[in-house]
């Protein structure tokens, strides 16, 4: 990995605002960075000198004057985001201003090849600054910046599936996939403009992304939102089991319930949740009954989340949770059990995790450049 050049503090600040803005004139950079115009001019010259910024045209003002427009230069580099989903691996490569440079999708079994495909599509002259890998496990707060596997509670073979394809020397960060999807909802999805909300994912597994004050809450052990660990069942004469709630509410439970109620007259019993949802949309009575019951269960879980967090907004995501047929039942149960809380379906869909991971990677990539700034100039 190419090291970021040493920068003055003002150049680091201008680089950060230029990365966020995408392109800007010097007066705009001065306003965004809170610096004087002479300081910004010096900082831009410094960034141009090390190819971290580049001239990209001119802008005409209302008085007829023109101003030079700047964008990130080729030396700013790129980042990689990897979503290790239960079935598919999705990878995105982005510039440090968030511009999409490469993407690839393939099977979980071929995760390493999917990563290589995306890496090969990145510009050869754009140094790779950082990599974020989204996994469906608890990730520890510690991380490594050496290209070695980061400290993690239980990444194991999940991370090993792509580790062989990652270039050495590039900082690698693990993040929980639900947290990544919550970031996507915050910036580009159903929670845009909201600073506090809960992202409730219901699919093969269950999980909660908690955003408070515009930041993901990770907890002391990196395990905030691990709903699978809630004691279930919790009643007299019952002994809660390990992750029993996830066994009850996950996608596999839907198929078990369908098999229990399905009759020969109903046709072939669905073997996938996609098929179950499709049958429900077509008006299948047993499929609809299973889904309606599922909506009630999701609503009760959402009410529990609301009781603890009072988030004001709950976004439903996941392969079953985000389905529009689930939303009315969830809202009805939340209204019955809790105080008024807005409940909506995800708008980022299956791409949410990799979109959020890419956004996190971009932020970390910018940090690797700006942290190279010298003590105050």
Short mmCIF file of C-alpha atoms in Angstrom, two decimals:
data_model
loop_
_atom_site.label_atom_id
_atom_site.label_comp_id
_atom_site.label_asym_id
_atom_site.label_seq_id
_atom_site.Cartn_x
_atom_site.Cartn_y
_atom_site.Cartn_z
CA UNK A 1 0.00 0.00 0.00
CA UNK A 2 1.35 3.45 -0.94
CA UNK A 3 1.70 5.63 2.12
CA UNK A 4 -0.20 8.92 2.15
CA UNK A 5 2.14 11.91 1.85
CA UNK A 6 2.76 14.08 4.86
CA UNK A 7 0.45 17.09 4.80
CA UNK A 8 0.07 20.32 6.67
CA UNK A 9 -2.95 20.46 8.94
CA UNK A 10 -4.76 22.89 6.64
CA UNK A 11 -4.12 20.67 3.60
CA UNK A 12 -5.54 17.72 5.50
CA UNK A 13 -8.66 19.71 6.37
CA UNK A 14 -9.14 20.86 2.76
CA UNK A 15 -8.66 17.31 1.49
CA UNK A 16 -11.39 16.04 3.84
CA UNK A 17 -13.97 18.63 2.73
CA UNK A 18 -13.05 18.15 -0.93
CA UNK A 19 -13.60 14.40 -0.56
CA UNK A 20 -17.04 15.02 0.93
CA UNK A 21 -18.03 17.69 -1.60
CA UNK A 22 -16.76 15.82 -4.66
CA UNK A 23 -15.75 19.05 -6.36
CA UNK A 24 -15.49 22.66 -5.21
CA UNK A 25 -13.93 26.04 -5.91
CA UNK A 26 -11.42 27.64 -3.56
CA UNK A 27 -14.02 30.02 -2.05
CA UNK A 28 -16.32 27.06 -1.44
CA UNK A 29 -13.49 25.10 0.17
CA UNK A 30 -12.70 28.08 2.40
CA UNK A 31 -16.31 28.18 3.59
CA UNK A 32 -16.57 24.43 4.12
CA UNK A 33 -13.22 24.13 5.92
CA UNK A 34 -13.60 27.33 7.92
CA UNK A 35 -10.23 28.61 6.69
CA UNK A 36 -9.08 31.86 5.12
CA UNK A 37 -8.83 32.10 1.34
CA UNK A 38 -5.01 32.50 1.38
CA UNK A 39 -4.69 29.40 3.59
CA UNK A 40 -6.94 27.41 1.26
CA UNK A 41 -4.96 28.56 -1.79
CA UNK A 42 -1.77 27.33 -0.15
CA UNK A 43 -3.43 24.05 0.88
CA UNK A 44 -4.79 23.42 -2.64
CA UNK A 45 -1.35 24.05 -4.14
CA UNK A 46 0.12 21.59 -1.67
CA UNK A 47 -2.49 18.94 -2.54
CA UNK A 48 -1.96 19.49 -6.27
CA UNK A 49 1.77 19.06 -5.78
CA UNK A 50 1.32 15.53 -4.43
CA UNK A 51 -1.55 14.70 -6.83
CA UNK A 52 -4.17 14.52 -4.05
CA UNK A 53 -6.18 17.26 -5.78
CA UNK A 54 -6.57 18.20 -9.42
CA UNK A 55 -8.04 21.02 -11.47
CA UNK A 56 -11.27 19.87 -13.13
CA UNK A 57 -12.58 22.93 -14.95
CA UNK A 58 -14.07 26.31 -14.15
CA UNK A 59 -17.28 27.64 -12.68
CA UNK A 60 -18.97 30.91 -13.69
CA UNK A 61 -20.35 33.15 -10.99
CA UNK A 62 -23.24 35.60 -11.16
CA UNK A 63 -20.88 38.50 -11.89
CA UNK A 64 -19.36 36.76 -14.89
CA UNK A 65 -16.18 35.85 -13.06
CA UNK A 66 -14.90 32.30 -13.32
CA UNK A 67 -13.35 30.20 -10.58
CA UNK A 68 -11.24 27.08 -10.82
CA UNK A 69 -12.98 23.88 -9.74
CA UNK A 70 -11.04 21.14 -7.98
CA UNK A 71 -11.63 17.45 -7.36
CA UNK A 72 -9.58 14.68 -5.80
CA UNK A 73 -6.46 13.74 -7.71
CA UNK A 74 -5.33 10.26 -8.80
CA UNK A 75 -3.06 9.83 -5.78
CA UNK A 76 -6.03 10.14 -3.40
CA UNK A 77 -6.62 6.44 -3.91
CA UNK A 78 -9.51 4.03 -3.57
CA UNK A 79 -11.20 1.75 -1.05
CA UNK A 80 -12.87 -1.65 -1.18
CA UNK A 81 -16.10 -2.81 0.49
CA UNK A 82 -16.99 -6.51 0.74
CA UNK A 83 -20.39 -7.87 1.79
CA UNK A 84 -20.14 -11.54 2.73
CA UNK A 85 -23.84 -12.34 2.57
CA UNK A 86 -25.36 -15.75 3.38
CA UNK A 87 -25.70 -16.59 -0.32
CA UNK A 88 -23.99 -13.84 -2.33
CA UNK A 89 -20.78 -11.88 -2.07
CA UNK A 90 -21.05 -8.26 -3.20
CA UNK A 91 -17.98 -6.06 -3.64
CA UNK A 92 -17.64 -2.37 -4.45
CA UNK A 93 -14.57 -0.28 -5.10
CA UNK A 94 -14.90 3.49 -4.65
CA UNK A 95 -12.82 6.63 -4.91
CA UNK A 96 -12.44 8.65 -1.72
CA UNK A 97 -15.22 10.99 -2.85
CA UNK A 98 -17.59 8.01 -3.00
CA UNK A 99 -17.54 7.63 -6.80
CA UNK A 100 -18.16 4.02 -7.78
CA UNK A 101 -15.11 2.61 -9.58
CA UNK A 102 -15.79 -1.13 -9.65
CA UNK A 103 -18.30 -3.69 -8.50
CA UNK A 104 -18.71 -7.44 -8.66
CA UNK A 105 -21.21 -10.01 -7.41
CA UNK A 106 -20.94 -13.77 -7.11
CA UNK A 107 -21.59 -16.76 -4.91
CA UNK A 108 -20.45 -16.96 -1.30
CA UNK A 109 -18.37 -20.01 -2.24
CA UNK A 110 -16.48 -17.94 -4.81
CA UNK A 111 -15.96 -14.91 -2.55
CA UNK A 112 -12.22 -14.68 -3.20
CA UNK A 113 -12.76 -14.60 -6.97
CA UNK A 114 -15.41 -11.88 -6.63
CA UNK A 115 -12.95 -9.76 -4.63
CA UNK A 116 -10.22 -10.29 -7.22
CA UNK A 117 -12.59 -9.25 -10.01
CA UNK A 118 -13.33 -5.95 -8.28
CA UNK A 119 -9.67 -5.33 -7.42
CA UNK A 120 -8.64 -5.89 -11.03
CA UNK A 121 -11.18 -3.27 -12.16
CA UNK A 122 -9.78 -0.52 -9.90
CA UNK A 123 -7.53 2.10 -11.50
CA UNK A 124 -3.93 0.94 -11.37
CA UNK A 125 -2.68 4.39 -10.28
CA UNK A 126 -5.13 4.72 -7.36
CA UNK A 127 -3.51 3.29 -4.20
CA UNK A 128 -5.84 1.14 -2.12
CA UNK A 129 -6.28 2.92 1.22
CA UNK A 130 -8.47 0.56 3.22
CA UNK A 131 -10.83 -2.43 3.04
CA UNK A 132 -14.07 -2.95 4.96
CA UNK A 133 -15.51 -6.46 5.16
CA UNK A 134 -19.12 -6.78 6.35
CA UNK A 135 -19.80 -10.04 8.17
CA UNK A 136 -22.84 -11.48 9.90
CA UNK A 137 -21.05 -11.86 13.22
CA UNK A 138 -20.12 -9.77 16.22
CA UNK A 139 -17.01 -7.74 15.48
CA UNK A 140 -14.70 -6.57 18.24
CA UNK A 141 -13.75 -2.95 18.70
CA UNK A 142 -10.07 -3.71 18.07
CA UNK A 143 -8.69 -3.68 14.54
CA UNK A 144 -5.42 -4.22 12.76
CA UNK A 145 -3.82 -1.89 10.26
CA UNK A 146 -1.26 -4.30 8.83
CA UNK A 147 -3.33 -6.28 6.36
CA UNK A 148 -3.51 -9.14 8.84
CA UNK A 149 -6.85 -10.47 10.00
CA UNK A 150 -8.41 -7.99 12.43
CA UNK A 151 -9.29 -8.88 15.98
CA UNK A 152 -12.81 -10.25 15.93
CA UNK A 153 -15.06 -12.14 18.27
CA UNK A 154 -15.84 -14.91 15.80
CA UNK A 155 -14.98 -14.04 12.22
CA UNK A 156 -13.24 -17.37 11.60
CA UNK A 157 -13.88 -18.92 8.18
CA UNK A 158 -16.26 -16.11 7.29
CA UNK A 159 -13.30 -13.75 6.89
CA UNK A 160 -10.91 -16.45 5.73
CA UNK A 161 -13.11 -16.88 2.64
CA UNK A 162 -11.79 -13.59 1.24
CA UNK A 163 -8.54 -13.07 3.16
CA UNK A 164 -6.51 -14.92 0.52
CA UNK A 165 -7.58 -12.36 -2.10
CA UNK A 166 -6.83 -9.21 -0.11
CA UNK A 167 -3.60 -7.39 -0.96
CA UNK A 168 -1.03 -7.36 1.86
CA UNK A 169 -0.28 -4.19 3.77
CA UNK A 170 -3.74 -2.62 3.36
CA UNK A 171 -5.67 -1.93 6.59
CA UNK A 172 -8.65 -4.29 6.89
CA UNK A 173 -11.65 -3.55 9.10
CA UNK A 174 -14.50 -5.88 9.96
CA UNK A 175 -18.00 -4.50 10.55
CA UNK A 176 -21.29 -6.16 11.33
CA UNK A 177 -23.47 -6.39 8.22
CA UNK A 178 -26.57 -5.03 9.95
CA UNK A 179 -24.63 -1.96 11.11
CA UNK A 180 -23.50 -1.39 7.52
CA UNK A 181 -27.07 -1.61 6.25
CA UNK A 182 -28.17 0.85 8.94
CA UNK A 183 -25.57 3.34 7.64
CA UNK A 184 -26.97 2.93 4.13
CA UNK A 185 -30.50 3.67 5.40
CA UNK A 186 -29.18 6.72 7.27
CA UNK A 187 -27.47 8.31 4.29
CA UNK A 188 -29.33 6.98 1.26
CA UNK A 189 -32.45 5.16 2.41
CA UNK A 190 -35.59 5.33 4.49
CA UNK A 191 -33.90 7.07 7.44
CA UNK A 192 -32.33 9.91 5.46
CA UNK A 193 -32.64 13.10 7.47
CA UNK A 194 -33.17 11.18 10.72
CA UNK A 195 -30.40 11.01 13.30
CA UNK A 196 -31.85 8.37 15.62
CA UNK A 197 -33.56 5.17 14.52
CA UNK A 198 -33.46 1.39 14.67
CA UNK A 199 -32.83 -0.78 11.61
CA UNK A 200 -34.52 -4.14 12.26
CA UNK A 201 -33.33 -6.86 9.89
CA UNK A 202 -35.36 -10.04 9.61
CA UNK A 203 -34.11 -12.66 7.19
CA UNK A 204 -32.11 -15.84 7.59
CA UNK A 205 -31.06 -14.30 10.89
CA UNK A 206 -32.25 -11.35 12.93
CA UNK A 207 -30.39 -8.26 14.02
CA UNK A 208 -30.68 -4.60 14.93
CA UNK A 209 -28.63 -1.65 13.78
CA UNK A 210 -28.88 1.18 16.30
CA UNK A 211 -28.18 4.73 15.14
CA UNK A 212 -28.08 7.46 17.78
CA UNK A 213 -27.11 11.01 16.91
CA UNK A 214 -26.12 9.95 13.40
CA UNK A 215 -23.67 7.30 14.64
CA UNK A 216 -23.96 3.54 14.86
CA UNK A 217 -24.04 2.32 18.46
CA UNK A 218 -21.71 -0.69 18.73
CA UNK A 219 -21.60 -1.29 22.46
CA UNK A 220 -18.74 -2.23 24.80
CA UNK A 221 -18.16 -5.57 23.07
CA UNK A 222 -19.23 -4.60 19.56
CA UNK A 223 -22.43 -6.58 20.12
CA UNK A 224 -25.12 -3.92 20.42
CA UNK A 225 -28.25 -5.02 18.55
CA UNK A 226 -27.60 -8.77 18.77
CA UNK A 227 -31.30 -9.58 19.14
CA UNK A 228 -30.65 -13.28 18.67
CA UNK A 229 -29.33 -13.29 22.26
CA UNK A 230 -32.57 -12.04 23.78
CA UNK A 231 -33.91 -14.72 26.16
CA UNK A 232 -36.60 -16.77 24.41
CA UNK A 233 -39.01 -18.16 25.37
CA UNK A 234 -39.43 -16.18 28.57
CA UNK A 235 -42.31 -17.69 30.45
CA UNK A 236 -43.05 -19.90 33.46
CA UNK A 237 -41.92 -23.44 32.82
CA UNK A 238 -39.75 -22.48 29.85
CA UNK A 239 -35.98 -22.46 29.64
CA UNK A 240 -34.53 -19.89 27.21
CA UNK A 241 -32.17 -21.41 24.67
CA UNK A 242 -29.05 -20.06 23.00
CA UNK A 243 -30.19 -17.84 20.08
CA UNK A 244 -33.61 -19.49 20.31
CA UNK A 245 -35.33 -16.26 19.24
CA UNK A 246 -33.47 -16.30 15.94
CA UNK A 247 -34.47 -19.94 15.44
CA UNK A 248 -38.08 -18.92 16.00
CA UNK A 249 -38.12 -15.79 13.84
CA UNK A 250 -35.57 -16.49 11.12
CA UNK A 251 -36.51 -17.40 7.55
CA UNK A 252 -36.17 -21.12 8.20
CA UNK A 253 -38.95 -20.97 10.78
CA UNK A 254 -41.31 -19.58 8.15
CA UNK A 255 -40.75 -22.62 5.98
CA UNK A 256 -41.26 -24.96 8.93
CA UNK A 257 -44.56 -23.30 9.76
CA UNK A 258 -45.64 -23.46 6.15
CA UNK A 259 -44.87 -27.19 6.08
CA UNK A 260 -46.97 -27.70 9.23
CA UNK A 261 -50.13 -26.12 7.77
CA UNK A 262 -49.76 -26.95 4.08
CA UNK A 263 -52.32 -29.30 2.55
CA UNK A 264 -52.12 -31.27 -0.69
CA UNK A 265 -54.93 -29.16 -2.08
CA UNK A 266 -52.72 -26.08 -1.65
CA UNK A 267 -50.22 -27.36 -4.21
CA UNK A 268 -46.47 -27.89 -3.67
CA UNK A 269 -45.25 -26.62 -0.32
CA UNK A 270 -42.77 -23.73 -0.76
CA UNK A 271 -39.14 -24.65 -0.16
CA UNK A 272 -37.79 -21.09 -0.13
CA UNK A 273 -38.97 -17.87 1.48
CA UNK A 274 -38.99 -16.20 -1.94
CA UNK A 275 -41.51 -18.80 -3.11
CA UNK A 276 -43.57 -18.38 0.06
CA UNK A 277 -43.71 -14.62 -0.45
CA UNK A 278 -44.62 -15.05 -4.12
CA UNK A 279 -47.51 -17.37 -3.21
CA UNK A 280 -48.74 -14.91 -0.59
CA UNK A 281 -48.76 -12.15 -3.22
CA UNK A 282 -50.82 -14.39 -5.50
CA UNK A 283 -53.43 -14.86 -2.78
CA UNK A 284 -52.49 -18.27 -1.34
CA UNK A 285 -54.43 -18.52 1.92
CA UNK A 286 -51.92 -20.70 3.84
CA UNK A 287 -48.98 -18.62 2.64
CA UNK A 288 -50.73 -15.42 3.67
CA UNK A 289 -51.61 -16.87 7.08
CA UNK A 290 -47.99 -17.80 7.74
CA UNK A 291 -46.82 -14.34 6.67
CA UNK A 292 -49.46 -12.55 8.73
CA UNK A 293 -48.36 -14.45 11.82
CA UNK A 294 -44.76 -13.58 11.03
CA UNK A 295 -45.70 -9.89 10.83
CA UNK A 296 -47.20 -10.10 14.32
CA UNK A 297 -43.99 -11.63 15.67
CA UNK A 298 -41.87 -8.95 13.99
CA UNK A 299 -44.19 -6.31 15.43
CA UNK A 300 -43.67 -7.68 18.93
CA UNK A 301 -39.91 -7.64 18.48
CA UNK A 302 -40.13 -4.06 17.17
CA UNK A 303 -42.17 -3.11 20.25
CA UNK A 304 -39.41 -4.54 22.46
CA UNK A 305 -36.84 -2.45 20.58
CA UNK A 306 -39.01 0.65 20.99
CA UNK A 307 -39.42 0.01 24.72
CA UNK A 308 -35.65 0.07 25.20
CA UNK A 309 -34.52 2.68 22.68
CA UNK A 310 -37.52 4.93 21.89
CA UNK A 311 -35.93 5.51 18.46
CA UNK A 312 -38.86 7.37 16.89
CA UNK A 313 -38.35 5.37 13.69
CA UNK A 314 -37.96 1.66 12.96
CA UNK A 315 -36.81 0.62 9.48
CA UNK A 316 -37.68 -2.95 8.51
CA UNK A 317 -35.06 -4.73 6.42
CA UNK A 318 -33.97 -8.21 5.45
CA UNK A 319 -35.28 -10.74 2.97
CA UNK A 320 -38.62 -11.10 4.76
CA UNK A 321 -38.72 -8.07 7.03
CA UNK A 322 -38.59 -5.57 4.16
CA UNK A 323 -41.41 -7.17 2.19
CA UNK A 324 -44.33 -4.70 1.87
CA UNK A 325 -46.83 -7.41 2.91
CA UNK A 326 -45.23 -7.54 6.36
CA UNK A 327 -45.45 -3.81 7.09
CA UNK A 328 -49.18 -3.44 7.95
CA UNK A 329 -49.11 -6.26 10.48
CA UNK A 330 -45.96 -4.91 12.12
CA UNK A 331 -47.45 -1.44 12.39
CA UNK A 332 -50.66 -2.78 13.90
CA UNK A 333 -48.82 -4.75 16.59
CA UNK A 334 -46.52 -1.83 17.41
CA UNK A 335 -49.56 0.42 17.75
CA UNK A 336 -51.18 -2.13 20.07
CA UNK A 337 -48.15 -2.63 22.32
CA UNK A 338 -46.15 0.58 22.25
CA UNK A 339 -46.28 4.34 22.00
CA UNK A 340 -46.53 6.04 18.59
CA UNK A 341 -43.46 5.17 16.51
CA UNK A 342 -43.01 5.43 12.77
CA UNK A 343 -42.40 2.05 11.10
CA UNK A 344 -41.30 1.91 7.44
CA UNK A 345 -39.79 -0.58 5.03
CA UNK A 346 -36.19 -0.37 3.84
CA UNK A 347 -35.60 1.45 0.57
CA UNK A 348 -31.99 0.34 -0.08
CA UNK A 349 -32.87 -3.34 -0.48
CA UNK A 350 -30.30 -6.10 -0.93
CA UNK A 351 -27.52 -3.62 -1.69
CA UNK A 352 -27.79 -1.96 1.71
CA UNK A 353 -24.92 -3.80 3.35
CA UNK A 354 -22.34 -3.21 0.62
CA UNK A 355 -23.50 0.41 0.19
CA UNK A 356 -23.04 1.04 3.91
CA UNK A 357 -19.71 -0.80 3.97
CA UNK A 358 -18.50 1.34 1.07
CA UNK A 359 -19.50 4.52 2.87
CA UNK A 360 -17.61 3.35 5.96
CA UNK A 361 -14.60 2.42 3.83
CA UNK A 362 -14.57 5.87 2.21
CA UNK A 363 -14.62 7.55 5.63
CA UNK A 364 -11.73 5.38 6.81
CA UNK A 365 -9.84 5.96 3.57
CA UNK A 366 -10.09 9.73 3.95
CA UNK A 367 -8.92 9.32 7.54
CA UNK A 368 -5.76 7.50 6.42
CA UNK A 369 -4.84 10.53 4.30
CA UNK A 370 -5.79 13.28 6.73
CA UNK A 371 -4.07 11.56 9.67
CA UNK A 372 -0.82 12.09 7.81
CA UNK A 373 -1.17 15.84 8.52
CA UNK A 374 1.63 17.44 10.50
CA UNK A 375 1.14 19.16 13.80
CA UNK A 376 -0.53 22.52 13.34
CA UNK A 377 1.02 24.63 10.60
#
